[in-house]
Amino acid sequence: MIDIHCHILPGIDDGADRLQTSLAMATMAARDGITTVIATPHTDGVIVNQRVVQQAVDQLNTELTGQGIDLEIAAGYEIPAELVCDLQSHTIADSCYVLVEFPHQYLPEDAVETLYTLVQAGKKPIIAHPERNASVLRNPDLLRELVAVGGMVQLTAASVTGDFGPDIQHCANYLLRNQLVHFLATDSHSPTFRKPVLSPARKAAARLIGREEADRLVVDNPKVILNKSV
Ligand SMILES: [Fe+2]
């Protein structure tokens, strides 16, 4: 499995606070059967810039090799929607995919336009955890228009397993059943805050949409991002 959204880099954002935390997260991920984690710190493009992130990724990969932890880290970013058109060169894992975070309380009026602008520029926007967005929670069908213009949808694994409560789980399940989901990812921030594991969500999704479709969300689709197409 490949985790495309994780705050595993130490001391960069509100994720892992230090190297030991990153290593604990990496150990959990590897034990869960995750082979690659795309590190996606929150970025404004200034303090958390491409040089800083790549350096942190290289350092963590060196530590993982040294400690014998069988996990690879790739560089990525989680970009606020209002900055994403300016920061569209900040793709994940050197691909054409960008991870976009809309505000949690509402979907901006220009959400469709933002995604369309990215698609026109040759990018593939991935909408981070829309099932946790208040507007989408009220009306999950709002996502249909975003997907229609080329947006892809990433659910948080903990939403699917019910760790965010029944409302968010219900929304996640609705999106899964309606084929509006392209990725499951951990959005992990520490070994305990949204754990860096995917297999419980993979199992829960398989019960809803079948094993093959569930595997697509944690194996096949993420592999396309890493250019290891199946
Ligand atoms: Fe995140």
mmCIF file of C-alpha atoms and ligand atoms in Angstrom:
data_model
loop_
_atom_site.group_PDB
_atom_site.id
_atom_site.type_symbol
_atom_site.label_atom_id
_atom_site.label_comp_id
_atom_site.label_asym_id
_atom_site.label_seq_id
_atom_site.Cartn_x
_atom_site.Cartn_y
_atom_site.Cartn_z
ATOM 1 C CA MET A 1 0.000 0.000 0.000
ATOM 2 C CA ILE A 2 0.995 3.607 -0.550
ATOM 3 C CA ASP A 3 -0.045 6.473 1.716
ATOM 4 C CA ILE A 4 -0.385 9.670 -0.349
ATOM 5 C CA HIS A 5 -1.163 12.068 2.533
ATOM 6 C CA CYS A 6 0.868 12.011 5.746
ATOM 7 C CA HIS A 7 2.535 14.569 8.020
ATOM 8 C CA ILE A 8 5.554 12.399 8.784
ATOM 9 C CA LEU A 9 8.407 14.894 8.349
ATOM 10 C CA PRO A 10 9.852 15.987 11.703
ATOM 11 C CA GLY A 11 9.472 19.598 12.829
ATOM 12 C CA ILE A 12 8.070 20.931 9.544
ATOM 13 C CA ASP A 13 4.385 21.527 10.346
ATOM 14 C CA ASP A 14 1.823 20.319 12.901
ATOM 15 C CA GLY A 15 2.742 16.696 12.196
ATOM 16 C CA ALA A 16 5.662 14.750 13.683
ATOM 17 C CA ASP A 17 7.328 16.973 16.267
ATOM 18 C CA ARG A 18 10.763 15.312 16.118
ATOM 19 C CA LEU A 19 12.702 12.533 14.449
ATOM 20 C CA GLN A 20 11.713 9.891 17.025
ATOM 21 C CA THR A 21 8.048 10.534 16.256
ATOM 22 C CA SER A 22 8.689 10.204 12.522
ATOM 23 C CA LEU A 23 10.509 6.922 13.082
ATOM 24 C CA ALA A 24 7.673 5.583 15.259
ATOM 25 C CA MET A 25 5.176 6.539 12.536
ATOM 26 C CA ALA A 26 7.349 4.917 9.878
ATOM 27 C CA THR A 27 7.605 1.697 11.898
ATOM 28 C CA MET A 28 3.813 1.530 12.268
ATOM 29 C CA ALA A 29 3.275 2.228 8.576
ATOM 30 C CA ALA A 30 5.762 -0.428 7.472
ATOM 31 C CA ARG A 31 4.213 -3.017 9.827
ATOM 32 C CA ASP A 32 0.807 -2.217 8.349
ATOM 33 C CA GLY A 33 2.077 -3.089 4.880
ATOM 34 C CA ILE A 34 2.710 0.420 3.607
ATOM 35 C CA THR A 35 5.747 0.586 1.333
ATOM 36 C CA THR A 36 5.817 4.280 0.436
ATOM 37 C CA VAL A 37 4.603 7.367 2.251
ATOM 38 C CA ILE A 38 4.250 10.645 0.411
ATOM 39 C CA ALA A 39 5.090 13.289 2.993
ATOM 40 C CA THR A 40 2.607 16.145 2.582
ATOM 41 C CA PRO A 41 3.366 18.967 5.034
ATOM 42 C CA HIS A 42 1.087 22.000 5.011
ATOM 43 C CA THR A 43 2.816 24.613 2.920
ATOM 44 C CA ASP A 44 2.568 28.285 2.092
ATOM 45 C CA GLY A 45 5.462 27.960 -0.349
ATOM 46 C CA VAL A 46 7.634 30.301 1.718
ATOM 47 C CA ILE A 47 8.855 28.736 4.958
ATOM 48 C CA VAL A 48 7.919 25.196 3.968
ATOM 49 C CA ASN A 49 9.382 25.408 0.474
ATOM 50 C CA GLN A 50 10.519 22.737 -1.985
ATOM 51 C CA ARG A 51 14.142 22.849 -0.846
ATOM 52 C CA VAL A 52 13.207 22.453 2.830
ATOM 53 C CA VAL A 53 10.843 19.548 2.126
ATOM 54 C CA GLN A 54 13.241 17.690 -0.168
ATOM 55 C CA GLN A 55 16.028 18.051 2.380
ATOM 56 C CA ALA A 56 13.784 16.693 5.167
ATOM 57 C CA VAL A 57 12.688 13.780 2.948
ATOM 58 C CA ASP A 58 16.286 12.903 2.082
ATOM 59 C CA GLN A 59 17.314 13.030 5.745
ATOM 60 C CA LEU A 60 14.397 10.850 6.849
ATOM 61 C CA ASN A 61 15.082 8.295 4.101
ATOM 62 C CA THR A 62 18.705 8.110 5.254
ATOM 63 C CA GLU A 63 17.545 7.526 8.857
ATOM 64 C CA LEU A 64 15.067 4.841 7.775
ATOM 65 C CA THR A 65 17.770 3.002 5.843
ATOM 66 C CA GLY A 66 20.148 3.295 8.787
ATOM 67 C CA GLN A 67 17.544 1.946 11.209
ATOM 68 C CA GLY A 68 16.502 -0.873 8.896
ATOM 69 C CA ILE A 69 12.916 0.385 8.579
ATOM 70 C CA ASP A 70 11.588 -0.769 5.226
ATOM 71 C CA LEU A 71 9.723 2.330 4.089
ATOM 72 C CA GLU A 72 10.344 4.934 1.442
ATOM 73 C CA ILE A 73 9.374 8.593 1.779
ATOM 74 C CA ALA A 74 8.576 10.802 -1.213
ATOM 75 C CA ALA A 75 8.196 14.586 -1.184
ATOM 76 C CA GLY A 76 4.797 16.229 -1.389
ATOM 77 C CA TYR A 77 2.687 19.093 -0.071
ATOM 78 C CA GLU A 78 -0.808 19.845 1.182
ATOM 79 C CA ILE A 79 -1.763 23.201 -0.269
ATOM 80 C CA PRO A 80 -4.581 25.539 0.843
ATOM 81 C CA ALA A 81 -7.034 26.043 -2.019
ATOM 82 C CA GLU A 82 -6.460 29.803 -2.112
ATOM 83 C CA LEU A 83 -2.736 29.266 -2.791
ATOM 84 C CA VAL A 84 -2.828 26.189 -4.992
ATOM 85 C CA CYS A 85 -2.920 27.914 -8.380
ATOM 86 C CA ASP A 86 0.193 29.911 -7.454
ATOM 87 C CA LEU A 87 1.898 26.852 -5.956
ATOM 88 C CA GLN A 88 0.924 24.319 -8.595
ATOM 89 C CA SER A 89 4.573 23.378 -9.158
ATOM 90 C CA HIS A 90 4.408 21.855 -5.649
ATOM 91 C CA THR A 91 3.196 18.482 -6.872
ATOM 92 C CA ILE A 92 3.376 15.235 -4.933
ATOM 93 C CA ALA A 93 6.140 12.729 -5.687
ATOM 94 C CA ASP A 94 7.276 14.657 -8.792
ATOM 95 C CA SER A 95 4.017 13.840 -10.534
ATOM 96 C CA CYS A 96 1.286 16.022 -12.034
ATOM 97 C CA TYR A 97 -0.921 15.526 -8.936
ATOM 98 C CA VAL A 98 -1.454 18.326 -6.407
ATOM 99 C CA LEU A 99 -3.072 17.814 -2.999
ATOM 100 C CA VAL A 100 -5.599 20.601 -2.342
ATOM 101 C CA GLU A 101 -7.097 21.428 1.045
ATOM 102 C CA PHE A 102 -10.343 23.427 1.096
ATOM 103 C CA PRO A 103 -11.418 25.203 4.301
ATOM 104 C CA HIS A 104 -13.025 22.778 6.760
ATOM 105 C CA GLN A 105 -16.168 24.846 7.318
ATOM 106 C CA TYR A 106 -17.328 25.473 3.750
ATOM 107 C CA LEU A 107 -16.565 24.958 0.083
ATOM 108 C CA PRO A 108 -15.456 28.257 -1.503
ATOM 109 C CA GLU A 109 -17.594 29.589 -4.342
ATOM 110 C CA ASP A 110 -14.653 29.301 -6.712
ATOM 111 C CA ALA A 111 -13.884 25.661 -5.827
ATOM 112 C CA VAL A 112 -14.846 24.374 -9.282
ATOM 113 C CA GLU A 113 -12.945 27.194 -10.983
ATOM 114 C CA THR A 114 -9.822 26.459 -8.911
ATOM 115 C CA LEU A 115 -9.836 22.789 -9.889
ATOM 116 C CA TYR A 116 -10.606 23.611 -13.511
ATOM 117 C CA THR A 117 -7.673 26.047 -13.656
ATOM 118 C CA LEU A 118 -5.353 23.322 -12.385
ATOM 119 C CA VAL A 119 -6.698 20.758 -14.858
ATOM 120 C CA GLN A 120 -6.281 23.224 -17.732
ATOM 121 C CA ALA A 121 -2.653 23.618 -16.663
ATOM 122 C CA GLY A 122 -2.127 19.845 -16.916
ATOM 123 C CA LYS A 123 -2.377 19.139 -13.192
ATOM 124 C CA LYS A 124 -4.475 16.478 -11.479
ATOM 125 C CA PRO A 125 -5.952 18.003 -8.321
ATOM 126 C CA ILE A 126 -6.682 15.684 -5.406
ATOM 127 C CA ILE A 127 -9.211 17.050 -2.910
ATOM 128 C CA ALA A 128 -7.985 16.235 0.607
ATOM 129 C CA HIS A 129 -10.580 14.696 2.962
ATOM 130 C CA PRO A 130 -13.794 16.363 1.655
ATOM 131 C CA GLU A 131 -15.846 14.081 3.932
ATOM 132 C CA ARG A 132 -14.630 16.264 6.815
ATOM 133 C CA ASN A 133 -15.821 19.481 5.111
ATOM 134 C CA ALA A 134 -19.009 20.880 6.674
ATOM 135 C CA SER A 135 -20.682 21.685 3.320
ATOM 136 C CA VAL A 136 -19.927 18.250 1.870
ATOM 137 C CA LEU A 137 -21.109 16.587 5.081
ATOM 138 C CA ARG A 138 -24.469 18.301 4.629
ATOM 139 C CA ASN A 139 -24.627 17.532 0.920
ATOM 140 C CA PRO A 140 -22.109 14.959 -0.383
ATOM 141 C CA ASP A 141 -23.461 15.401 -3.912
ATOM 142 C CA LEU A 142 -21.647 18.780 -4.032
ATOM 143 C CA LEU A 143 -18.570 16.742 -4.885
ATOM 144 C CA ARG A 144 -20.031 15.534 -8.160
ATOM 145 C CA GLU A 145 -19.335 18.847 -9.899
ATOM 146 C CA LEU A 146 -15.778 18.940 -8.549
ATOM 147 C CA VAL A 147 -15.136 15.408 -9.789
ATOM 148 C CA ALA A 148 -16.767 16.217 -13.138
ATOM 149 C CA VAL A 149 -14.157 18.923 -13.845
ATOM 150 C CA GLY A 150 -11.318 16.540 -13.038
ATOM 151 C CA GLY A 151 -10.990 16.662 -9.254
ATOM 152 C CA MET A 152 -10.031 13.434 -7.535
ATOM 153 C CA VAL A 153 -11.125 12.570 -4.000
ATOM 154 C CA GLN A 154 -9.003 11.403 -1.062
ATOM 155 C CA LEU A 155 -10.792 10.192 2.046
ATOM 156 C CA THR A 156 -9.101 9.960 5.425
ATOM 157 C CA ALA A 157 -8.708 6.339 6.525
ATOM 158 C CA ALA A 158 -10.010 7.191 10.022
ATOM 159 C CA SER A 159 -13.222 8.584 8.502
ATOM 160 C CA VAL A 160 -13.951 5.246 6.845
ATOM 161 C CA THR A 161 -13.336 3.302 10.062
ATOM 162 C CA GLY A 162 -15.626 5.609 12.059
ATOM 163 C CA ASP A 163 -12.969 7.268 14.233
ATOM 164 C CA PHE A 164 -14.382 10.719 13.374
ATOM 165 C CA GLY A 165 -17.892 9.657 14.385
ATOM 166 C CA PRO A 166 -20.957 8.343 12.573
ATOM 167 C CA ASP A 167 -21.778 11.437 10.494
ATOM 168 C CA ILE A 168 -18.384 11.601 8.803
ATOM 169 C CA GLN A 169 -18.347 7.812 8.386
ATOM 170 C CA HIS A 170 -21.787 7.946 6.803
ATOM 171 C CA CYS A 171 -20.606 10.625 4.358
ATOM 172 C CA ALA A 172 -17.439 8.622 3.553
ATOM 173 C CA ASN A 173 -19.515 5.505 2.915
ATOM 174 C CA TYR A 174 -21.907 7.406 0.661
ATOM 175 C CA LEU A 175 -18.986 8.703 -1.410
ATOM 176 C CA LEU A 176 -17.459 5.216 -1.623
ATOM 177 C CA ARG A 177 -20.725 3.626 -2.729
ATOM 178 C CA ASN A 178 -21.230 6.327 -5.343
ATOM 179 C CA GLN A 179 -17.766 5.848 -6.867
ATOM 180 C CA LEU A 180 -16.674 9.350 -5.952
ATOM 181 C CA VAL A 181 -13.455 8.258 -4.197
ATOM 182 C CA HIS A 182 -10.030 7.759 -5.736
ATOM 183 C CA PHE A 183 -7.710 7.418 -2.724
ATOM 184 C CA LEU A 184 -7.708 6.495 0.958
ATOM 185 C CA ALA A 185 -4.860 8.055 2.936
ATOM 186 C CA THR A 186 -3.969 8.389 6.596
ATOM 187 C CA ASP A 187 -3.431 12.163 7.017
ATOM 188 C CA SER A 188 -1.508 10.946 10.052
ATOM 189 C CA HIS A 189 0.128 13.528 12.312
ATOM 190 C CA SER A 190 1.650 11.201 14.939
ATOM 191 C CA PRO A 191 1.587 7.530 16.036
ATOM 192 C CA THR A 192 -1.632 8.281 17.948
ATOM 193 C CA PHE A 193 -3.300 11.222 16.148
ATOM 194 C CA ARG A 194 -4.774 9.581 13.029
ATOM 195 C CA LYS A 195 -2.530 6.533 13.065
ATOM 196 C CA PRO A 196 -0.332 5.972 10.010
ATOM 197 C CA VAL A 197 -2.145 2.772 9.017
ATOM 198 C CA LEU A 198 -4.364 1.949 6.047
ATOM 199 C CA SER A 199 -5.343 -1.699 6.428
ATOM 200 C CA PRO A 200 -8.363 -1.201 8.770
ATOM 201 C CA ALA A 201 -9.858 1.330 6.313
ATOM 202 C CA ARG A 202 -9.009 -0.907 3.376
ATOM 203 C CA LYS A 203 -10.961 -3.723 5.049
ATOM 204 C CA ALA A 204 -13.905 -1.477 5.893
ATOM 205 C CA ALA A 205 -14.006 -0.165 2.324
ATOM 206 C CA ALA A 206 -13.811 -3.710 0.930
ATOM 207 C CA ARG A 207 -16.940 -4.617 2.867
ATOM 208 C CA LEU A 208 -18.757 -1.778 1.106
ATOM 209 C CA ILE A 209 -17.378 -1.814 -2.425
ATOM 210 C CA GLY A 210 -15.523 -5.113 -2.732
ATOM 211 C CA ARG A 211 -11.886 -5.973 -2.318
ATOM 212 C CA GLU A 212 -10.770 -5.114 -5.816
ATOM 213 C CA GLU A 213 -12.186 -1.592 -5.665
ATOM 214 C CA ALA A 214 -10.798 -1.047 -2.151
ATOM 215 C CA ASP A 215 -7.343 -2.107 -3.322
ATOM 216 C CA ARG A 216 -7.557 0.411 -6.127
ATOM 217 C CA LEU A 217 -7.759 3.197 -3.507
ATOM 218 C CA VAL A 218 -4.657 2.231 -1.539
ATOM 219 C CA VAL A 219 -2.537 0.375 -4.115
ATOM 220 C CA ASP A 220 -3.367 0.866 -7.794
ATOM 221 C CA ASN A 221 -4.303 4.556 -7.951
ATOM 222 C CA PRO A 222 -1.420 5.677 -5.696
ATOM 223 C CA LYS A 223 0.981 3.591 -7.815
ATOM 224 C CA VAL A 224 -0.006 5.617 -10.854
ATOM 225 C CA ILE A 225 1.152 8.736 -8.970
ATOM 226 C CA LEU A 226 4.512 7.117 -8.359
ATOM 227 C CA ASN A 227 4.684 6.101 -12.031
ATOM 228 C CA LYS A 228 4.672 2.465 -11.115
ATOM 229 C CA SER A 229 1.543 1.713 -13.089
ATOM 230 C CA VAL A 230 -0.065 -1.686 -12.661
HETATM 231 FE FE FE B 1 -3.232 16.786 6.090
#
